[in-house]
Amino acid sequence: MDKDRLCDSAVSGEPLVLLPGMNCTPDLWTGCGLVGAITPALAETTVDRQVDRLLDSLPRRFALVGFSLGGVVAMSLCRRAPERVARLCLMSTNAKAPTPAQRAGWQSWRDRLAAAETPYSLQQGILSALSSEPARLRDPDIADRLLRMADHIGAGQLDAQLQMQESRIDESRTLGLLRMPVLLISGTADVICPPVFHQAIAAIIPGAQLASVRAGHVVPMERPGEVGRLIKQWAR
């Protein structure tokens, strides 16, 4: 994990760990004000292997934020080692097992990567699903940042992430056992992981807080100030 920034977070007594989504780099969190957070890469081919890597490399105890695929990894980590996680924030994510349509979509992307298509072009094809139209009109740089992140990830890491997606299981069955403070952040215009997904998770976890943000899927990029404030309040 050479690219990880292993620093104490400025917003919590425990180190703050930010897990990104697929085809995302730490630029996802730019503007959120979460200075000094640990930002691991997702580069393993299964969720279990990714959790193994995190448990081996992260501090003994930490606050954990997971966005999209990072949220799936975060739920799996909490299921396996809840004593390591002081508090949990899940954002733009889904606790359910993959559907046949999702599996077919991920395999299609793997086939296109194998045929020399780039993560940049694949990301370009889903920009309208990743970010809301009002956000793109308000800040045209969002689209450019999403494409730059994909370009930085590269074909090898994206292919590993697509394989990781296929290894997901239904995490909702054990979420009710979690006892750490939990915050769920949902984008009101998210068409990939709509608010109903987060409402379902909130209904399972005792005492979970649910915050809705006027944004699409990439909530931290569309509303960095608001997301940063929510995370800082949760971390305190």
PDB file of C-alpha atoms in Angstrom:
ATOM      1  CA  MET A   1       0.000   0.000   0.000  1.00  0.00           C
ATOM      2  CA  ASP A   2       2.787   2.406  -0.988  1.00  0.00           C
ATOM      3  CA  LYS A   3       0.404   5.151  -2.050  1.00  0.00           C
ATOM      4  CA  ASP A   4      -1.571   5.172   1.200  1.00  0.00           C
ATOM      5  CA  ARG A   5      -1.212   8.201   3.437  1.00  0.00           C
ATOM      6  CA  LEU A   6      -0.737   6.682   6.887  1.00  0.00           C
ATOM      7  CA  CYS A   7      -1.423   9.787   8.980  1.00  0.00           C
ATOM      8  CA  ASP A   8      -3.679  10.508  11.931  1.00  0.00           C
ATOM      9  CA  SER A   9      -6.933  12.067  10.823  1.00  0.00           C
ATOM     10  CA  ALA A  10      -7.578  15.633  11.839  1.00  0.00           C
ATOM     11  CA  VAL A  11     -11.242  14.973  12.612  1.00  0.00           C
ATOM     12  CA  SER A  12     -11.314  11.995  14.958  1.00  0.00           C
ATOM     13  CA  GLY A  13      -9.610  10.455  17.964  1.00  0.00           C
ATOM     14  CA  GLU A  14      -9.035   7.368  15.808  1.00  0.00           C
ATOM     15  CA  PRO A  15      -7.330   7.413  12.399  1.00  0.00           C
ATOM     16  CA  LEU A  16      -9.840   8.008   9.617  1.00  0.00           C
ATOM     17  CA  VAL A  17      -9.837   5.531   6.695  1.00  0.00           C
ATOM     18  CA  LEU A  18     -11.504   6.467   3.387  1.00  0.00           C
ATOM     19  CA  LEU A  19     -12.249   3.608   0.967  1.00  0.00           C
ATOM     20  CA  PRO A  20     -12.989   4.729  -2.622  1.00  0.00           C
ATOM     21  CA  GLY A  21     -15.336   3.343  -5.225  1.00  0.00           C
ATOM     22  CA  MET A  22     -14.506   1.499  -8.422  1.00  0.00           C
ATOM     23  CA  ASN A  23     -12.388   3.507 -10.868  1.00  0.00           C
ATOM     24  CA  CYS A  24     -11.780   6.136  -8.168  1.00  0.00           C
ATOM     25  CA  THR A  25      -8.624   7.628  -6.664  1.00  0.00           C
ATOM     26  CA  PRO A  26      -8.222   9.762  -3.490  1.00  0.00           C
ATOM     27  CA  ASP A  27      -9.277  12.765  -5.622  1.00  0.00           C
ATOM     28  CA  LEU A  28     -12.801  11.561  -4.823  1.00  0.00           C
ATOM     29  CA  TRP A  29     -12.382  13.267  -1.410  1.00  0.00           C
ATOM     30  CA  THR A  30     -10.856  16.553  -2.619  1.00  0.00           C
ATOM     31  CA  GLY A  31     -12.574  19.498  -0.970  1.00  0.00           C
ATOM     32  CA  CYS A  32     -14.098  17.476   1.879  1.00  0.00           C
ATOM     33  CA  GLY A  33     -11.515  18.817   4.329  1.00  0.00           C
ATOM     34  CA  LEU A  34     -10.565  15.362   5.616  1.00  0.00           C
ATOM     35  CA  VAL A  35      -6.887  16.193   5.936  1.00  0.00           C
ATOM     36  CA  GLY A  36      -4.536  13.371   6.903  1.00  0.00           C
ATOM     37  CA  ALA A  37      -6.980  10.514   6.283  1.00  0.00           C
ATOM     38  CA  ILE A  38      -5.665   7.115   5.208  1.00  0.00           C
ATOM     39  CA  THR A  39      -6.715   6.446   1.607  1.00  0.00           C
ATOM     40  CA  PRO A  40      -6.078   2.788   0.662  1.00  0.00           C
ATOM     41  CA  ALA A  41      -6.391   1.612  -2.918  1.00  0.00           C
ATOM     42  CA  LEU A  42      -8.785  -1.181  -3.860  1.00  0.00           C
ATOM     43  CA  ALA A  43      -6.616  -3.518  -5.919  1.00  0.00           C
ATOM     44  CA  GLU A  44      -7.442  -7.120  -4.913  1.00  0.00           C
ATOM     45  CA  THR A  45      -9.539  -9.538  -6.953  1.00  0.00           C
ATOM     46  CA  THR A  46     -11.981 -10.493  -4.174  1.00  0.00           C
ATOM     47  CA  VAL A  47     -13.599  -8.647  -1.296  1.00  0.00           C
ATOM     48  CA  ASP A  48     -12.124 -11.125   1.191  1.00  0.00           C
ATOM     49  CA  ARG A  49      -8.592 -10.552  -0.089  1.00  0.00           C
ATOM     50  CA  GLN A  50      -9.088  -6.807   0.065  1.00  0.00           C
ATOM     51  CA  VAL A  51     -10.278  -7.062   3.668  1.00  0.00           C
ATOM     52  CA  ASP A  52      -7.273  -9.256   4.519  1.00  0.00           C
ATOM     53  CA  ARG A  53      -4.955  -6.611   3.101  1.00  0.00           C
ATOM     54  CA  LEU A  54      -6.640  -3.814   5.029  1.00  0.00           C
ATOM     55  CA  LEU A  55      -6.637  -5.685   8.334  1.00  0.00           C
ATOM     56  CA  ASP A  56      -2.930  -6.426   7.906  1.00  0.00           C
ATOM     57  CA  SER A  57      -1.970  -2.824   7.144  1.00  0.00           C
ATOM     58  CA  LEU A  58      -4.368  -0.487   8.956  1.00  0.00           C
ATOM     59  CA  PRO A  59      -4.005   0.740  12.561  1.00  0.00           C
ATOM     60  CA  ARG A  60      -5.343  -1.380  15.402  1.00  0.00           C
ATOM     61  CA  ARG A  61      -8.548   0.678  15.562  1.00  0.00           C
ATOM     62  CA  PHE A  62      -9.936   3.279  13.172  1.00  0.00           C
ATOM     63  CA  ALA A  63     -13.008   5.126  11.895  1.00  0.00           C
ATOM     64  CA  LEU A  64     -14.068   3.780   8.503  1.00  0.00           C
ATOM     65  CA  VAL A  65     -15.771   5.489   5.549  1.00  0.00           C
ATOM     66  CA  GLY A  66     -16.688   3.433   2.494  1.00  0.00           C
ATOM     67  CA  PHE A  67     -17.975   4.845  -0.791  1.00  0.00           C
ATOM     68  CA  SER A  68     -19.757   2.574  -3.320  1.00  0.00           C
ATOM     69  CA  LEU A  69     -17.512  -0.517  -3.770  1.00  0.00           C
ATOM     70  CA  GLY A  70     -15.534   0.791  -0.803  1.00  0.00           C
ATOM     71  CA  GLY A  71     -18.753   0.603   1.204  1.00  0.00           C
ATOM     72  CA  VAL A  72     -19.127  -3.065   0.287  1.00  0.00           C
ATOM     73  CA  VAL A  73     -15.567  -3.700   1.458  1.00  0.00           C
ATOM     74  CA  ALA A  74     -16.259  -1.715   4.646  1.00  0.00           C
ATOM     75  CA  MET A  75     -19.333  -3.821   5.456  1.00  0.00           C
ATOM     76  CA  SER A  76     -17.348  -7.010   4.936  1.00  0.00           C
ATOM     77  CA  LEU A  77     -14.526  -5.736   7.148  1.00  0.00           C
ATOM     78  CA  CYS A  78     -16.995  -4.860   9.920  1.00  0.00           C
ATOM     79  CA  ARG A  79     -18.547  -8.327   9.669  1.00  0.00           C
ATOM     80  CA  ARG A  80     -15.158  -9.989  10.045  1.00  0.00           C
ATOM     81  CA  ALA A  81     -13.473  -7.661  12.555  1.00  0.00           C
ATOM     82  CA  PRO A  82     -16.025  -5.327  14.189  1.00  0.00           C
ATOM     83  CA  GLU A  83     -13.677  -4.705  17.125  1.00  0.00           C
ATOM     84  CA  ARG A  84     -11.281  -2.866  14.772  1.00  0.00           C
ATOM     85  CA  VAL A  85     -13.861  -0.277  13.670  1.00  0.00           C
ATOM     86  CA  ALA A  86     -14.732   2.528  16.087  1.00  0.00           C
ATOM     87  CA  ARG A  87     -17.418   3.981  13.806  1.00  0.00           C
ATOM     88  CA  LEU A  88     -18.672   3.342  10.296  1.00  0.00           C
ATOM     89  CA  CYS A  89     -19.899   5.607   7.489  1.00  0.00           C
ATOM     90  CA  LEU A  90     -21.412   4.071   4.344  1.00  0.00           C
ATOM     91  CA  MET A  91     -22.035   6.207   1.295  1.00  0.00           C
ATOM     92  CA  SER A  92     -23.613   5.565  -2.134  1.00  0.00           C
ATOM     93  CA  THR A  93     -23.517   1.803  -1.627  1.00  0.00           C
ATOM     94  CA  ASN A  94     -25.542  -1.410  -1.675  1.00  0.00           C
ATOM     95  CA  ALA A  95     -25.602  -4.222   0.890  1.00  0.00           C
ATOM     96  CA  LYS A  96     -27.246  -6.794  -1.389  1.00  0.00           C
ATOM     97  CA  ALA A  97     -25.592  -9.512  -3.468  1.00  0.00           C
ATOM     98  CA  PRO A  98     -25.049  -8.745  -7.163  1.00  0.00           C
ATOM     99  CA  THR A  99     -27.876  -9.272  -9.626  1.00  0.00           C
ATOM    100  CA  PRO A 100     -27.437 -11.215 -12.895  1.00  0.00           C
ATOM    101  CA  ALA A 101     -27.613  -7.896 -14.768  1.00  0.00           C
ATOM    102  CA  GLN A 102     -24.787  -6.461 -12.686  1.00  0.00           C
ATOM    103  CA  ARG A 103     -22.629  -9.529 -13.231  1.00  0.00           C
ATOM    104  CA  ALA A 104     -23.233  -9.323 -16.973  1.00  0.00           C
ATOM    105  CA  GLY A 105     -22.296  -5.641 -16.962  1.00  0.00           C
ATOM    106  CA  TRP A 106     -19.037  -6.237 -15.089  1.00  0.00           C
ATOM    107  CA  GLN A 107     -18.113  -9.097 -17.423  1.00  0.00           C
ATOM    108  CA  SER A 108     -18.822  -6.847 -20.404  1.00  0.00           C
ATOM    109  CA  TRP A 109     -16.396  -4.273 -19.035  1.00  0.00           C
ATOM    110  CA  ARG A 110     -13.752  -6.978 -18.481  1.00  0.00           C
ATOM    111  CA  ASP A 111     -14.209  -8.150 -22.064  1.00  0.00           C
ATOM    112  CA  ARG A 112     -13.851  -4.586 -23.328  1.00  0.00           C
ATOM    113  CA  LEU A 113     -10.696  -4.079 -21.259  1.00  0.00           C
ATOM    114  CA  ALA A 114      -9.284  -7.296 -22.699  1.00  0.00           C
ATOM    115  CA  ALA A 115     -10.005  -5.893 -26.156  1.00  0.00           C
ATOM    116  CA  ALA A 116      -7.811  -2.854 -25.297  1.00  0.00           C
ATOM    117  CA  GLU A 117     -10.588  -0.414 -24.395  1.00  0.00           C
ATOM    118  CA  THR A 118      -9.460   1.984 -21.659  1.00  0.00           C
ATOM    119  CA  PRO A 119     -10.888   2.715 -18.194  1.00  0.00           C
ATOM    120  CA  TYR A 120     -11.179   6.325 -19.396  1.00  0.00           C
ATOM    121  CA  SER A 121     -13.551   5.401 -22.232  1.00  0.00           C
ATOM    122  CA  LEU A 122     -15.554   3.033 -20.025  1.00  0.00           C
ATOM    123  CA  GLN A 123     -15.967   5.761 -17.408  1.00  0.00           C
ATOM    124  CA  GLN A 124     -16.942   8.207 -20.137  1.00  0.00           C
ATOM    125  CA  GLY A 125     -19.884   5.997 -21.048  1.00  0.00           C
ATOM    126  CA  ILE A 126     -21.430   6.191 -17.559  1.00  0.00           C
ATOM    127  CA  LEU A 127     -20.788   9.841 -16.638  1.00  0.00           C
ATOM    128  CA  SER A 128     -24.504  10.610 -16.645  1.00  0.00           C
ATOM    129  CA  ALA A 129     -25.086   7.841 -14.084  1.00  0.00           C
ATOM    130  CA  LEU A 130     -22.138   8.784 -11.863  1.00  0.00           C
ATOM    131  CA  SER A 131     -22.972  12.467 -11.491  1.00  0.00           C
ATOM    132  CA  SER A 132     -26.218  14.398 -11.595  1.00  0.00           C
ATOM    133  CA  GLU A 133     -26.961  16.803 -14.428  1.00  0.00           C
ATOM    134  CA  PRO A 134     -27.269  19.845 -12.098  1.00  0.00           C
ATOM    135  CA  ALA A 135     -23.806  19.081 -10.713  1.00  0.00           C
ATOM    136  CA  ARG A 136     -22.256  18.788 -14.182  1.00  0.00           C
ATOM    137  CA  LEU A 137     -23.826  22.111 -15.199  1.00  0.00           C
ATOM    138  CA  ARG A 138     -22.706  23.772 -11.982  1.00  0.00           C
ATOM    139  CA  ASP A 139     -19.178  22.373 -12.103  1.00  0.00           C
ATOM    140  CA  PRO A 140     -18.015  21.012 -15.492  1.00  0.00           C
ATOM    141  CA  ASP A 141     -14.735  19.920 -13.871  1.00  0.00           C
ATOM    142  CA  ILE A 142     -16.550  16.999 -12.206  1.00  0.00           C
ATOM    143  CA  ALA A 143     -16.671  15.101 -15.501  1.00  0.00           C
ATOM    144  CA  ASP A 144     -12.991  15.787 -16.153  1.00  0.00           C
ATOM    145  CA  ARG A 145     -12.049  14.619 -12.650  1.00  0.00           C
ATOM    146  CA  LEU A 146     -14.022  11.401 -13.044  1.00  0.00           C
ATOM    147  CA  LEU A 147     -12.213  10.684 -16.304  1.00  0.00           C
ATOM    148  CA  ARG A 148      -8.802  11.550 -14.869  1.00  0.00           C
ATOM    149  CA  MET A 149      -9.407   9.156 -11.966  1.00  0.00           C
ATOM    150  CA  ALA A 150     -10.209   6.341 -14.407  1.00  0.00           C
ATOM    151  CA  ASP A 151      -7.109   7.151 -16.448  1.00  0.00           C
ATOM    152  CA  HIS A 152      -5.000   6.981 -13.286  1.00  0.00           C
ATOM    153  CA  ILE A 153      -6.472   3.641 -12.161  1.00  0.00           C
ATOM    154  CA  GLY A 154      -5.465   1.835 -15.314  1.00  0.00           C
ATOM    155  CA  ALA A 155      -6.730  -1.363 -16.905  1.00  0.00           C
ATOM    156  CA  GLY A 156      -5.076  -3.800 -14.506  1.00  0.00           C
ATOM    157  CA  GLN A 157      -6.510  -2.312 -11.329  1.00  0.00           C
ATOM    158  CA  LEU A 158      -9.949  -1.797 -12.864  1.00  0.00           C
ATOM    159  CA  ASP A 159     -10.036  -5.434 -13.972  1.00  0.00           C
ATOM    160  CA  ALA A 160      -9.189  -6.495 -10.406  1.00  0.00           C
ATOM    161  CA  GLN A 161     -11.984  -4.284  -9.084  1.00  0.00           C
ATOM    162  CA  LEU A 162     -14.469  -5.797 -11.523  1.00  0.00           C
ATOM    163  CA  GLN A 163     -13.508  -9.253 -10.262  1.00  0.00           C
ATOM    164  CA  MET A 164     -13.903  -7.975  -6.702  1.00  0.00           C
ATOM    165  CA  GLN A 165     -17.419  -6.802  -7.543  1.00  0.00           C
ATOM    166  CA  GLU A 166     -18.329 -10.327  -8.659  1.00  0.00           C
ATOM    167  CA  SER A 167     -17.199 -11.757  -5.288  1.00  0.00           C
ATOM    168  CA  ARG A 168     -19.676  -9.682  -3.290  1.00  0.00           C
ATOM    169  CA  ILE A 169     -22.212 -11.376  -1.017  1.00  0.00           C
ATOM    170  CA  ASP A 170     -25.392 -10.224   0.714  1.00  0.00           C
ATOM    171  CA  GLU A 171     -24.011  -8.231   3.663  1.00  0.00           C
ATOM    172  CA  SER A 172     -27.470  -7.199   4.898  1.00  0.00           C
ATOM    173  CA  ARG A 173     -27.883 -10.501   6.773  1.00  0.00           C
ATOM    174  CA  THR A 174     -25.350  -9.533   9.457  1.00  0.00           C
ATOM    175  CA  LEU A 175     -25.593  -5.726   9.518  1.00  0.00           C
ATOM    176  CA  GLY A 176     -28.014  -5.930  12.425  1.00  0.00           C
ATOM    177  CA  LEU A 177     -25.167  -7.196  14.635  1.00  0.00           C
ATOM    178  CA  LEU A 178     -23.173  -3.959  14.301  1.00  0.00           C
ATOM    179  CA  ARG A 179     -22.980  -1.873  17.471  1.00  0.00           C
ATOM    180  CA  MET A 180     -20.620   0.949  16.500  1.00  0.00           C
ATOM    181  CA  PRO A 181     -22.068   4.363  15.525  1.00  0.00           C
ATOM    182  CA  VAL A 182     -23.146   4.204  11.871  1.00  0.00           C
ATOM    183  CA  LEU A 183     -23.821   7.053   9.440  1.00  0.00           C
ATOM    184  CA  LEU A 184     -25.367   6.480   6.002  1.00  0.00           C
ATOM    185  CA  ILE A 185     -25.035   9.185   3.338  1.00  0.00           C
ATOM    186  CA  SER A 186     -27.290   8.918   0.311  1.00  0.00           C
ATOM    187  CA  GLY A 187     -27.494  11.032  -2.838  1.00  0.00           C
ATOM    188  CA  THR A 188     -31.094  11.962  -3.585  1.00  0.00           C
ATOM    189  CA  ALA A 189     -30.452  11.693  -7.354  1.00  0.00           C
ATOM    190  CA  ASP A 190     -28.258   8.567  -7.223  1.00  0.00           C
ATOM    191  CA  VAL A 191     -29.436   6.157  -9.931  1.00  0.00           C
ATOM    192  CA  ILE A 192     -26.729   3.552  -9.186  1.00  0.00           C
ATOM    193  CA  CYS A 193     -27.371   3.182  -5.441  1.00  0.00           C
ATOM    194  CA  PRO A 194     -30.654   5.032  -4.890  1.00  0.00           C
ATOM    195  CA  PRO A 195     -31.889   6.261  -1.494  1.00  0.00           C
ATOM    196  CA  VAL A 196     -34.010   3.137  -0.989  1.00  0.00           C
ATOM    197  CA  PHE A 197     -30.813   1.079  -0.678  1.00  0.00           C
ATOM    198  CA  HIS A 198     -29.646   3.228   2.211  1.00  0.00           C
ATOM    199  CA  GLN A 199     -33.064   3.283   3.841  1.00  0.00           C
ATOM    200  CA  ALA A 200     -33.001  -0.521   3.841  1.00  0.00           C
ATOM    201  CA  ILE A 201     -29.577  -0.557   5.525  1.00  0.00           C
ATOM    202  CA  ALA A 202     -30.685   2.035   8.096  1.00  0.00           C
ATOM    203  CA  ALA A 203     -33.678  -0.126   8.965  1.00  0.00           C
ATOM    204  CA  ILE A 204     -31.376  -3.049   9.789  1.00  0.00           C
ATOM    205  CA  ILE A 205     -28.631  -1.382  11.850  1.00  0.00           C
ATOM    206  CA  PRO A 206     -29.711  -0.301  15.359  1.00  0.00           C
ATOM    207  CA  GLY A 207     -29.340   3.462  15.830  1.00  0.00           C
ATOM    208  CA  ALA A 208     -28.013   4.149  12.337  1.00  0.00           C
ATOM    209  CA  GLN A 209     -28.277   7.756  11.169  1.00  0.00           C
ATOM    210  CA  LEU A 210     -29.347   8.501   7.603  1.00  0.00           C
ATOM    211  CA  ALA A 211     -28.397  11.728   5.823  1.00  0.00           C
ATOM    212  CA  SER A 212     -29.702  12.670   2.374  1.00  0.00           C
ATOM    213  CA  VAL A 213     -27.641  14.973   0.180  1.00  0.00           C
ATOM    214  CA  ARG A 214     -28.855  16.645  -3.019  1.00  0.00           C
ATOM    215  CA  ALA A 215     -26.443  14.847  -5.353  1.00  0.00           C
ATOM    216  CA  GLY A 216     -25.966  11.914  -7.692  1.00  0.00           C
ATOM    217  CA  HIS A 217     -23.770   8.890  -7.063  1.00  0.00           C
ATOM    218  CA  VAL A 218     -20.451  10.689  -6.523  1.00  0.00           C
ATOM    219  CA  VAL A 219     -21.695  12.564  -3.459  1.00  0.00           C
ATOM    220  CA  PRO A 220     -18.217  13.583  -2.177  1.00  0.00           C
ATOM    221  CA  MET A 221     -17.393  15.260  -5.507  1.00  0.00           C
ATOM    222  CA  GLU A 222     -20.742  16.990  -5.938  1.00  0.00           C
ATOM    223  CA  ARG A 223     -21.133  18.173  -2.339  1.00  0.00           C
ATOM    224  CA  PRO A 224     -17.660  18.033  -0.737  1.00  0.00           C
ATOM    225  CA  GLY A 225     -18.337  20.680   1.901  1.00  0.00           C
ATOM    226  CA  GLU A 226     -21.572  19.071   3.063  1.00  0.00           C
ATOM    227  CA  VAL A 227     -20.087  15.568   3.066  1.00  0.00           C
ATOM    228  CA  GLY A 228     -17.046  16.805   4.979  1.00  0.00           C
ATOM    229  CA  ARG A 229     -19.244  18.415   7.642  1.00  0.00           C
ATOM    230  CA  LEU A 230     -21.343  15.268   8.013  1.00  0.00           C
ATOM    231  CA  ILE A 231     -18.268  13.071   8.418  1.00  0.00           C
ATOM    232  CA  LYS A 232     -16.636  15.435  10.915  1.00  0.00           C
ATOM    233  CA  GLN A 233     -19.806  15.571  13.030  1.00  0.00           C
ATOM    234  CA  TRP A 234     -20.054  11.757  12.920  1.00  0.00           C
ATOM    235  CA  ALA A 235     -16.370  11.374  13.774  1.00  0.00           C
ATOM    236  CA  ARG A 236     -16.779  13.473  16.929  1.00  0.00           C
TER     237      ARG A 236
END
